[in-house]
Amino acid sequence: MRVWALNPPADHGVKQVREGRCMQRGGAWTTIWTPLSMAYCASMARAEGHEAFLNDCIVEDLDFVDVTRRAAELKPDLVVMNAVTPSFDSDLTTVEAVKNGWPGAFVAVIGIHATAIPKDAFDRAKRLDAVIRGEPELTVKELLKAFSDKTPIEGIPGLALMRNGEIMLTPERVPVENLDELPWPAYDLIQHRLYLMPYTGNPFLLVATGRGCPHPCVFCADHTYYGKKLRLRTPKALVDELEYYGKQFGIREFLFWSEGFTLSPPRAKAVAREIIARGLDIEWVCNSRVDDVDPELLGLFKQAGCKIIGFGVESGVQDMLDAMKKGTTVEQIRQAISWAKDAGLETAAHCMLGFPGETRETIGKTVEFVRSLRLDFAQFYCAVPFPGCDLYDWAQEEGWIATDDYRKYEQNQSALNVPGLSSEDVEAARSKAYRKFYLRPSMIGNHLGRLTSLRTAKVFGRMVKEFVSWV
C-alpha cells in the first residue's frame, strides 16, 4: 500500500500551523512547525510494511494544482490530511484536488474540528471518504490492514463515515496507552532546512513528550483530540529520540510538544536529568502551567538546555482565571515567571483577551500585569470558540458567536460578541496590548541585543515581517 501524509496548501496565502490544539498562522511564532501528526502517520504506515510519502504544502509552497499533480504521480491508496478551523474550508478543498489527480485514493482527514463536527467536513468535501476521530495512528494502522485484507472498515474504531447520506460513527478509539510503542515520526521525509527556529535560524523539530490533559480549561479543545488522561513517554525513550536526531540529522534544537511538559513535575525532572546525564548539547523550548514548576525543576531545565519556557498566563485578573476554570492564581503566575528568570531561562506568557465576563477594565489590568512581569515574550490571543471546546458550546447557547466564517476563528481575530465587548473591541484591545508590551525601551533593547551577526539580523528582519501579519 502507498500512503501519503499531506499537510494542505496555504489558505489564500496564510500559512497555518496545523497541530492538535494549535491552529494559528506561522507569524504567531514567526516559524512553521514540523508536521508531527503527519510524520507519525507516515511512520506508522512504514512500520506496518507500507510505502509512505509526506508533503507539507505550507513550507514547500505547493498549491492545489501541485496537489493534483502529485496525487497523479504517487497514486496513493490512502491519503491522510490535516484540517484546522481557521483554514477549514480551504483545507477540505484538498480532498477534491487529490481525487482529481487520483480518484482511487481513500482520503481521510484528521484534526480537532473534524473530530468534533464530522458533518462540517463531509458537507465541504463530498468526495471525502472518512474522518479519523481523535489521535490517528492506530486508526491508520487498522485502515491499512483492512485495505490489505479486503475487509470492511465499518468496525474500525475512531472513524466517521458517510453511509446512505447519513454520518456513521464507528466505536470510540481507545487512545494509545504506551506512547513509547509508537514509531518515531518519519522526519526523514521532510525538508529540515524549511523549519527554522526563531532568532537562531537553525533547523528544529517538534518532539512529542506526552498526550492528554486532565485540566478543565473552558477555552481548550485539546481533550477532543488527545483525551483527558495524561499519558507520558518515559525519559529514556524521549531522550533516545533527541539523541537520534542529533546523530542522524545534525539537529540540536527542539520544541517539546505536549499539552504541558510539566504536567508531571517528577517526570519532567527525570527527562532533564537524563539529558544532563548523557551530556547532550541541545537547546529546547517547552510550555508549562504556572502551578507545576518550582526552582529545582527550572534549574534542571536550564542545565539540560532549556532556552525558553512558555507559561499559560491567560489573565492577570483572578475572576477571569476562575471563569476560565484555569485553576491557577495571579500570585502563582508572578512566582513561576520569577523563578524561571532566576534560573536563567527566557520566559513567554500566553494571554487571552475577550473571554466571556471580560471588560475593558479587566483587559487593561491584564496588560499592565503582564508588563510588570519578568518576561521576554508575550502573546495576546483573542478568545476563540473552537469547535470541540466548552467555550464553543457555551457561546452557541448564549448567541455570542459573531460569525460563521471559520477564517475568523483564529486567535489574532475575534469571533465572539460577549456582553459589553464586541469582536471589534477585542481586536482593537489586542493590538493595543502588543504595542504596550513590545514598544518599550527595555523590550526593544532585549530583542535588538540578540542580533549578534549579519545572519541573525537577517533572520530577525524576516521574523518582524511575519510577526506583523499576526499582530
Short mmCIF file of C-alpha atoms in Angstrom, two decimals:
data_model
loop_
_atom_site.label_atom_id
_atom_site.label_comp_id
_atom_site.label_asym_id
_atom_site.label_seq_id
_atom_site.Cartn_x
_atom_site.Cartn_y
_atom_site.Cartn_z
CA MET A 1 0.00 0.00 0.00
CA ARG A 2 1.09 3.56 -0.73
CA VAL A 3 0.30 6.12 1.99
CA TRP A 4 0.51 9.86 1.50
CA ALA A 5 0.57 12.13 4.57
CA LEU A 6 -0.44 15.58 3.40
CA ASN A 7 -0.44 18.99 5.08
CA PRO A 8 -2.72 21.10 2.81
CA PRO A 9 -1.78 24.27 0.92
CA ALA A 10 -1.92 27.72 2.46
CA ASP A 11 -5.37 29.30 2.68
CA HIS A 12 -5.27 32.43 0.49
CA GLY A 13 -1.59 32.82 1.27
CA VAL A 14 -1.99 32.36 5.05
CA LYS A 15 0.47 29.71 6.20
CA GLN A 16 -1.20 27.86 9.05
CA VAL A 17 0.33 25.74 11.77
CA ARG A 18 -1.88 22.65 11.99
CA GLU A 19 -1.03 20.54 15.02
CA GLY A 20 -3.56 19.39 17.60
CA ARG A 21 -4.94 22.35 19.54
CA CYS A 22 -2.52 24.78 17.86
CA MET A 23 -4.19 26.37 14.85
CA GLN A 24 -2.55 29.70 14.10
CA ARG A 25 -0.68 31.34 11.28
CA GLY A 26 3.07 30.95 11.23
CA GLY A 27 3.50 34.61 12.11
CA ALA A 28 2.46 33.88 15.69
CA TRP A 29 5.90 32.47 16.44
CA THR A 30 7.49 33.54 13.12
CA THR A 31 8.00 29.96 12.01
CA ILE A 32 6.14 26.92 10.74
CA TRP A 33 6.27 23.82 12.91
CA THR A 34 7.29 20.43 11.64
CA PRO A 35 4.17 18.35 10.77
CA LEU A 36 4.30 15.99 13.75
CA SER A 37 0.96 14.21 13.26
CA MET A 38 1.61 13.71 9.55
CA ALA A 39 5.07 12.32 10.30
CA TYR A 40 3.61 9.94 12.89
CA CYS A 41 1.04 8.67 10.37
CA ALA A 42 3.79 8.09 7.80
CA SER A 43 5.96 6.25 10.31
CA MET A 44 3.06 4.03 11.38
CA ALA A 45 2.44 3.11 7.74
CA ARG A 46 6.09 2.20 7.25
CA ALA A 47 6.18 0.21 10.48
CA GLU A 48 3.36 -1.92 9.04
CA GLY A 49 5.32 -2.56 5.86
CA HIS A 50 3.77 0.04 3.60
CA GLU A 51 5.35 2.74 1.46
CA ALA A 52 4.96 6.26 2.87
CA PHE A 53 5.27 9.76 1.43
CA LEU A 54 4.87 13.15 3.08
CA ASN A 55 4.31 16.60 1.64
CA ASP A 56 3.97 19.75 3.72
CA CYS A 57 2.43 22.15 1.22
CA ILE A 58 2.89 25.07 3.62
CA VAL A 59 6.69 25.12 3.58
CA GLU A 60 7.08 23.51 0.16
CA ASP A 61 4.86 26.23 -1.38
CA LEU A 62 2.61 23.71 -3.12
CA ASP A 63 -0.83 24.81 -4.28
CA PHE A 64 -3.90 22.77 -5.21
CA VAL A 65 -2.69 22.26 -8.78
CA ASP A 66 0.52 20.83 -7.35
CA VAL A 67 -1.52 18.54 -5.08
CA THR A 68 -3.43 17.16 -8.07
CA ARG A 69 -0.19 16.62 -9.99
CA ARG A 70 1.47 14.95 -7.01
CA ALA A 71 -1.55 12.67 -6.45
CA ALA A 72 -1.35 11.54 -10.08
CA GLU A 73 2.35 10.78 -9.63
CA LEU A 74 2.04 8.89 -6.33
CA LYS A 75 -1.22 7.05 -6.98
CA PRO A 76 -1.73 6.63 -3.22
CA ASP A 77 -4.06 4.05 -1.72
CA LEU A 78 -4.56 6.13 1.45
CA VAL A 79 -4.22 9.88 1.93
CA VAL A 80 -4.21 11.24 5.48
CA MET A 81 -4.52 15.02 5.65
CA ASN A 82 -4.75 17.75 8.27
CA ALA A 83 -7.56 20.28 8.63
CA VAL A 84 -7.92 23.05 11.22
CA THR A 85 -10.70 25.50 11.97
CA PRO A 86 -9.22 28.78 10.63
CA SER A 87 -8.47 27.22 7.22
CA PHE A 88 -11.14 24.52 7.30
CA ASP A 89 -12.91 25.46 4.05
CA SER A 90 -9.65 25.68 2.16
CA ASP A 91 -8.24 22.54 3.75
CA LEU A 92 -11.21 20.46 2.67
CA THR A 93 -10.72 21.68 -0.90
CA THR A 94 -7.64 19.48 -0.81
CA VAL A 95 -9.86 16.40 -1.00
CA GLU A 96 -11.10 17.37 -4.46
CA ALA A 97 -7.56 18.21 -5.57
CA VAL A 98 -6.38 14.74 -4.56
CA LYS A 99 -9.33 12.97 -6.17
CA ASN A 100 -8.84 14.91 -9.41
CA GLY A 101 -5.32 13.54 -9.60
CA TRP A 102 -6.04 10.02 -8.41
CA PRO A 103 -9.73 9.09 -8.00
CA GLY A 104 -8.83 5.77 -6.40
CA ALA A 105 -7.32 7.36 -3.31
CA PHE A 106 -9.09 6.85 0.01
CA VAL A 107 -8.90 10.28 1.66
CA ALA A 108 -9.18 10.66 5.42
CA VAL A 109 -8.99 13.93 7.34
CA ILE A 110 -7.69 14.36 10.90
CA GLY A 111 -7.88 17.18 13.44
CA ILE A 112 -9.89 18.58 16.32
CA HIS A 113 -12.53 20.31 14.19
CA ALA A 114 -13.36 17.27 12.06
CA THR A 115 -13.37 15.11 15.19
CA ALA A 116 -15.80 17.46 16.95
CA ILE A 117 -18.10 18.11 13.97
CA PRO A 118 -17.59 15.45 11.26
CA LYS A 119 -20.57 16.87 9.36
CA ASP A 120 -18.63 20.06 8.67
CA ALA A 121 -16.02 18.02 6.84
CA PHE A 122 -18.44 15.93 4.79
CA ASP A 123 -20.53 19.00 3.91
CA ARG A 124 -17.45 20.71 2.47
CA ALA A 125 -15.92 17.73 0.70
CA LYS A 126 -18.49 15.47 -0.95
CA ARG A 127 -15.77 13.02 -2.04
CA LEU A 128 -14.23 12.72 1.41
CA ASP A 129 -14.03 9.07 2.44
CA ALA A 130 -13.56 9.32 6.20
CA VAL A 131 -12.86 11.44 9.24
CA ILE A 132 -10.35 9.97 11.66
CA ARG A 133 -11.65 10.98 15.08
CA GLY A 134 -9.05 11.65 17.73
CA GLU A 135 -5.40 10.70 17.53
CA PRO A 136 -4.83 8.99 14.19
CA GLU A 137 -2.02 6.45 14.34
CA LEU A 138 -3.87 3.28 15.39
CA THR A 139 -6.77 4.07 13.10
CA VAL A 140 -4.36 4.49 10.17
CA LYS A 141 -2.80 1.13 11.06
CA GLU A 142 -6.17 -0.63 11.11
CA LEU A 143 -7.38 1.03 7.91
CA LEU A 144 -4.31 -0.25 6.08
CA LYS A 145 -4.85 -3.76 7.41
CA ALA A 146 -8.48 -3.69 6.28
CA PHE A 147 -7.47 -2.50 2.82
CA SER A 148 -4.82 -5.22 2.56
CA ASP A 149 -7.21 -7.92 3.79
CA LYS A 150 -10.11 -6.50 1.77
CA THR A 151 -12.32 -6.44 4.86
CA PRO A 152 -14.97 -3.84 5.83
CA ILE A 153 -13.83 -0.72 7.64
CA GLU A 154 -17.12 -0.02 9.42
CA GLY A 155 -15.95 -1.83 12.54
CA ILE A 156 -12.69 0.09 12.87
CA PRO A 157 -12.84 2.37 15.93
CA GLY A 158 -12.29 6.09 15.58
CA LEU A 159 -13.93 6.76 12.21
CA ALA A 160 -16.76 8.88 10.87
CA LEU A 161 -18.11 7.63 7.54
CA MET A 162 -20.83 8.75 5.17
CA ARG A 163 -23.24 5.89 4.54
CA ASN A 164 -26.53 6.27 2.63
CA GLY A 165 -26.49 10.02 3.11
CA GLU A 166 -26.01 9.75 6.88
CA ILE A 167 -22.91 10.09 9.02
CA MET A 168 -21.98 6.86 10.72
CA LEU A 169 -19.75 6.97 13.79
CA THR A 170 -17.79 3.81 14.50
CA PRO A 171 -16.90 2.90 18.12
CA GLU A 172 -14.69 5.31 20.05
CA ARG A 173 -10.98 4.83 19.62
CA VAL A 174 -9.11 3.94 22.81
CA PRO A 175 -6.02 6.18 22.76
CA VAL A 176 -2.51 4.75 22.67
CA GLU A 177 -1.70 3.88 26.27
CA ASN A 178 2.05 3.38 25.93
CA LEU A 179 3.38 6.22 23.79
CA ASP A 180 6.83 4.63 23.72
CA GLU A 181 5.36 1.96 21.42
CA LEU A 182 4.70 4.47 18.63
CA PRO A 183 7.37 4.53 15.92
CA TRP A 184 9.25 7.82 15.86
CA PRO A 185 7.96 10.40 13.37
CA ALA A 186 9.19 9.91 9.80
CA TYR A 187 11.21 13.11 9.86
CA ASP A 188 13.45 11.80 7.09
CA LEU A 189 10.56 12.64 4.75
CA ILE A 190 10.59 16.39 5.47
CA GLN A 191 12.95 19.13 4.30
CA HIS A 192 14.63 20.19 7.52
CA ARG A 193 16.02 23.45 6.14
CA LEU A 194 12.45 24.75 5.77
CA TYR A 195 11.70 24.63 9.52
CA LEU A 196 13.82 27.22 11.29
CA MET A 197 13.91 28.24 14.94
CA PRO A 198 13.27 31.96 15.52
CA TYR A 199 16.37 34.08 16.18
CA THR A 200 18.89 31.29 15.61
CA GLY A 201 17.62 30.43 12.15
CA ASN A 202 18.67 26.81 12.72
CA PRO A 203 16.58 23.76 11.82
CA PHE A 204 14.41 22.41 14.64
CA LEU A 205 11.95 19.58 15.21
CA LEU A 206 8.78 19.09 17.22
CA VAL A 207 9.16 16.18 19.62
CA ALA A 208 6.13 14.74 21.41
CA THR A 209 6.65 14.33 25.15
CA GLY A 210 3.14 13.25 26.16
CA ARG A 211 -0.54 13.46 25.34
CA GLY A 212 -3.71 14.38 27.19
CA CYS A 213 -4.54 16.89 29.90
CA PRO A 214 -6.77 16.42 32.96
CA HIS A 215 -7.47 20.13 33.50
CA PRO A 216 -10.91 21.58 32.62
CA CYS A 217 -9.98 24.89 30.93
CA VAL A 218 -13.12 26.13 29.19
CA PHE A 219 -11.31 27.54 26.15
CA CYS A 220 -9.25 24.44 25.27
CA ALA A 221 -10.37 21.82 22.75
CA ASP A 222 -7.38 19.53 23.15
CA HIS A 223 -9.30 16.82 25.02
CA THR A 224 -11.38 16.27 21.88
CA TYR A 225 -8.25 15.03 20.15
CA TYR A 226 -5.97 13.53 22.81
CA GLY A 227 -8.38 12.95 25.69
CA LYS A 228 -8.16 13.99 29.32
CA LYS A 229 -5.97 11.16 30.59
CA LEU A 230 -2.33 12.18 30.91
CA ARG A 231 -0.04 9.76 29.07
CA LEU A 232 3.69 10.33 29.18
CA ARG A 233 6.70 8.99 27.36
CA THR A 234 9.46 7.58 29.51
CA PRO A 235 12.53 9.79 29.90
CA LYS A 236 14.79 7.22 28.24
CA ALA A 237 12.60 6.85 25.15
CA LEU A 238 12.21 10.61 24.79
CA VAL A 239 15.91 11.35 25.13
CA ASP A 240 16.80 8.44 22.84
CA GLU A 241 14.79 10.23 20.15
CA LEU A 242 16.50 13.57 20.79
CA GLU A 243 19.89 11.90 20.61
CA TYR A 244 18.99 10.12 17.38
CA TYR A 245 18.01 13.34 15.62
CA GLY A 246 21.35 14.87 16.54
CA LYS A 247 23.29 11.93 15.15
CA GLN A 248 21.07 11.32 12.10
CA PHE A 249 20.22 14.86 11.00
CA GLY A 250 22.58 17.11 12.95
CA ILE A 251 19.63 18.82 14.62
CA ARG A 252 20.09 20.10 18.16
CA GLU A 253 17.13 22.47 18.62
CA PHE A 254 13.69 21.21 19.61
CA LEU A 255 10.19 22.29 20.55
CA PHE A 256 8.79 19.91 23.13
CA TRP A 257 5.22 19.27 22.03
CA SER A 258 2.58 18.43 24.63
CA GLU A 259 -0.39 19.92 26.39
CA GLY A 260 2.01 20.77 29.19
CA PHE A 261 5.54 19.41 29.53
CA THR A 262 5.44 19.87 33.31
CA LEU A 263 2.02 18.28 33.99
CA SER A 264 4.02 15.62 35.84
CA PRO A 265 6.86 17.55 37.51
CA PRO A 266 8.72 14.37 38.61
CA ARG A 267 8.72 13.06 35.03
CA ALA A 268 9.83 16.47 33.67
CA LYS A 269 12.72 16.49 36.15
CA ALA A 270 13.64 12.95 35.12
CA VAL A 271 13.78 13.97 31.46
CA ALA A 272 16.06 16.89 32.31
CA ARG A 273 18.33 14.65 34.37
CA GLU A 274 18.51 12.13 31.51
CA ILE A 275 19.59 14.85 29.08
CA ILE A 276 22.20 16.09 31.56
CA ALA A 277 23.50 12.57 32.24
CA ARG A 278 24.06 11.94 28.54
CA GLY A 279 25.76 15.30 28.06
CA LEU A 280 23.56 16.22 25.09
CA ASP A 281 24.41 19.61 23.60
CA ILE A 282 20.87 20.69 22.71
CA GLU A 283 18.50 23.62 23.15
CA TRP A 284 14.78 23.27 23.61
CA VAL A 285 11.56 25.17 24.25
CA CYS A 286 8.65 23.90 26.32
CA ASN A 287 5.32 25.00 27.76
CA SER A 288 4.02 24.79 31.30
CA ARG A 289 1.28 25.64 33.73
CA VAL A 290 2.41 28.09 36.38
CA ASP A 291 1.43 25.75 39.21
CA ASP A 292 3.62 22.87 38.01
CA VAL A 293 7.08 24.41 38.47
CA ASP A 294 9.50 25.00 41.30
CA PRO A 295 13.07 26.34 41.50
CA GLU A 296 14.62 22.85 41.42
CA LEU A 297 12.77 21.87 38.23
CA LEU A 298 13.60 25.13 36.47
CA GLY A 299 17.25 24.87 37.47
CA LEU A 300 17.41 21.38 35.99
CA PHE A 301 15.77 22.66 32.81
CA LYS A 302 18.47 25.29 32.43
CA GLN A 303 21.23 22.70 32.88
CA ALA A 304 19.54 20.43 30.34
CA GLY A 305 19.45 23.07 27.61
CA CYS A 306 16.01 24.64 28.00
CA LYS A 307 16.08 28.04 26.35
CA ILE A 308 12.51 29.31 26.68
CA ILE A 309 9.59 28.23 28.84
CA GLY A 310 6.13 29.45 27.88
CA PHE A 311 3.51 29.78 30.60
CA GLY A 312 -0.27 29.68 30.23
CA VAL A 313 -0.92 33.01 31.97
CA GLU A 314 -4.29 33.73 30.31
CA SER A 315 -5.25 36.70 32.53
CA GLY A 316 -3.99 38.97 35.26
CA VAL A 317 -7.43 39.08 36.89
CA GLN A 318 -8.34 36.30 39.28
CA ASP A 319 -12.06 36.42 38.46
CA MET A 320 -11.22 35.77 34.80
CA LEU A 321 -8.91 32.87 35.65
CA ASP A 322 -11.71 31.37 37.73
CA ALA A 323 -14.24 31.84 34.93
CA MET A 324 -11.90 30.03 32.55
CA LYS A 325 -11.54 27.18 35.08
CA LYS A 326 -7.79 27.60 34.81
CA GLY A 327 -7.16 26.55 38.38
CA THR A 328 -4.26 28.94 38.92
CA THR A 329 -3.77 32.22 40.78
CA VAL A 330 -2.28 35.57 39.88
CA GLU A 331 0.37 35.09 42.55
CA GLN A 332 1.36 31.71 41.12
CA ILE A 333 1.85 33.38 37.75
CA ARG A 334 4.19 36.01 39.15
CA GLN A 335 6.10 33.47 41.24
CA ALA A 336 6.61 30.95 38.41
CA ILE A 337 7.93 33.56 36.00
CA SER A 338 10.24 34.99 38.65
CA TRP A 339 11.61 31.51 39.44
CA ALA A 340 12.19 30.86 35.73
CA LYS A 341 14.11 34.10 35.28
CA ASP A 342 16.17 33.38 38.40
CA ALA A 343 17.09 30.04 36.82
CA GLY A 344 18.36 31.84 33.71
CA LEU A 345 15.50 30.87 31.38
CA GLU A 346 13.79 33.12 28.91
CA THR A 347 10.08 33.43 29.59
CA ALA A 348 6.97 33.75 27.48
CA ALA A 349 3.38 34.44 28.55
CA HIS A 350 0.29 33.25 26.70
CA CYS A 351 -2.63 35.59 27.44
CA MET A 352 -6.28 35.55 26.41
CA LEU A 353 -8.49 38.57 25.82
CA GLY A 354 -12.26 38.73 25.27
CA PHE A 355 -13.35 35.68 27.27
CA PRO A 356 -16.98 35.93 28.49
CA GLY A 357 -17.05 38.20 31.52
CA GLU A 358 -14.17 40.30 30.20
CA THR A 359 -14.45 44.10 30.27
CA ARG A 360 -12.24 46.90 29.06
CA GLU A 361 -11.10 47.26 32.65
CA THR A 362 -10.08 43.62 33.06
CA ILE A 363 -8.22 43.70 29.73
CA GLY A 364 -6.37 46.78 30.89
CA LYS A 365 -5.46 45.09 34.18
CA THR A 366 -4.17 42.02 32.36
CA VAL A 367 -1.98 44.08 30.05
CA GLU A 368 -0.49 46.06 32.93
CA PHE A 369 0.03 42.87 34.91
CA VAL A 370 1.87 41.25 32.02
CA ARG A 371 4.02 44.35 31.57
CA SER A 372 5.02 44.07 35.24
CA LEU A 373 6.30 40.50 34.88
CA ARG A 374 9.86 39.44 34.11
CA LEU A 375 9.07 38.38 30.56
CA ASP A 376 10.95 38.17 27.27
CA PHE A 377 7.89 37.43 25.12
CA ALA A 378 4.13 37.77 25.37
CA GLN A 379 1.35 36.52 23.17
CA PHE A 380 -2.11 38.07 23.33
CA TYR A 381 -4.81 35.86 21.86
CA CYS A 382 -8.47 36.55 21.23
CA ALA A 383 -10.71 34.02 22.97
CA VAL A 384 -11.84 31.74 20.14
CA PRO A 385 -14.80 29.33 20.37
CA PHE A 386 -13.08 26.44 18.62
CA PRO A 387 -15.39 23.50 17.92
CA GLY A 388 -14.60 20.85 20.48
CA CYS A 389 -14.13 23.15 23.47
CA ASP A 390 -16.66 24.06 26.15
CA LEU A 391 -16.49 27.71 25.12
CA TYR A 392 -17.92 26.79 21.71
CA ASP A 393 -20.98 25.12 23.22
CA TRP A 394 -21.44 27.95 25.74
CA ALA A 395 -21.18 30.65 23.08
CA GLN A 396 -23.63 28.81 20.83
CA GLU A 397 -26.17 28.60 23.64
CA GLU A 398 -25.79 32.28 24.57
CA GLY A 399 -25.78 33.60 21.00
CA TRP A 400 -22.31 35.13 21.31
CA ILE A 401 -20.93 33.76 18.02
CA ALA A 402 -20.22 36.79 15.83
CA THR A 403 -19.71 34.95 12.53
CA ASP A 404 -19.94 31.55 10.91
CA ASP A 405 -16.87 32.32 8.78
CA TYR A 406 -14.26 29.94 10.17
CA ARG A 407 -11.46 32.12 8.82
CA LYS A 408 -12.28 34.42 11.74
CA TYR A 409 -11.74 31.57 14.20
CA GLU A 410 -8.10 32.43 14.56
CA GLN A 411 -6.53 33.83 17.67
CA ASN A 412 -5.46 37.09 16.05
CA GLN A 413 -9.15 37.75 15.36
CA SER A 414 -12.29 37.66 17.45
CA ALA A 415 -15.36 35.62 16.58
CA LEU A 416 -17.23 36.49 19.78
CA ASN A 417 -19.53 39.33 20.79
CA VAL A 418 -19.64 38.89 24.56
CA PRO A 419 -21.71 41.14 26.82
CA GLY A 420 -20.06 44.54 26.96
CA LEU A 421 -17.41 43.78 24.32
CA SER A 422 -17.82 43.40 20.58
CA SER A 423 -15.41 41.38 18.47
CA GLU A 424 -14.06 44.68 17.11
CA ASP A 425 -13.43 45.90 20.67
CA VAL A 426 -11.40 42.81 21.47
CA GLU A 427 -9.32 43.00 18.30
CA ALA A 428 -8.53 46.67 18.99
CA ALA A 429 -7.59 45.85 22.59
CA ARG A 430 -5.31 43.05 21.40
CA SER A 431 -3.44 45.33 19.01
CA LYS A 432 -3.02 47.91 21.76
CA ALA A 433 -1.75 45.22 24.14
CA TYR A 434 1.04 44.26 21.76
CA ARG A 435 2.10 47.88 21.31
CA LYS A 436 2.13 48.49 25.06
CA PHE A 437 4.15 45.35 25.74
CA TYR A 438 6.75 45.43 22.96
CA LEU A 439 7.17 49.15 22.23
CA ARG A 440 9.10 49.83 25.42
CA PRO A 441 12.80 50.72 25.52
CA SER A 442 13.59 47.71 27.70
CA MET A 443 11.82 45.28 25.38
CA ILE A 444 13.26 46.82 22.21
CA GLY A 445 16.72 46.57 23.73
CA ASN A 446 16.05 42.98 24.79
CA HIS A 447 15.35 41.87 21.24
CA LEU A 448 17.85 44.02 19.37
CA GLY A 449 20.52 42.72 21.74
CA ARG A 450 20.03 39.25 20.26
CA LEU A 451 21.33 40.40 16.88
CA THR A 452 24.95 39.33 17.12
CA SER A 453 25.72 38.89 13.41
CA LEU A 454 24.53 39.82 9.95
CA ARG A 455 22.87 36.40 9.74
CA THR A 456 20.84 36.89 12.92
CA ALA A 457 19.89 40.39 11.75
CA LYS A 458 18.52 38.93 8.51
CA VAL A 459 16.61 36.28 10.44
CA PHE A 460 15.19 38.98 12.70
CA GLY A 461 14.07 41.02 9.69
CA ARG A 462 12.12 38.04 8.39
CA MET A 463 10.64 37.44 11.85
CA VAL A 464 9.41 41.03 12.13
CA LYS A 465 7.73 40.82 8.74
CA GLU A 466 5.93 37.60 9.70
CA PHE A 467 5.01 38.79 13.18
CA VAL A 468 3.34 41.91 11.78
CA SER A 469 0.96 39.62 9.85
CA TRP A 470 -0.06 38.09 13.17
CA VAL A 471 -0.39 41.29 15.19
#
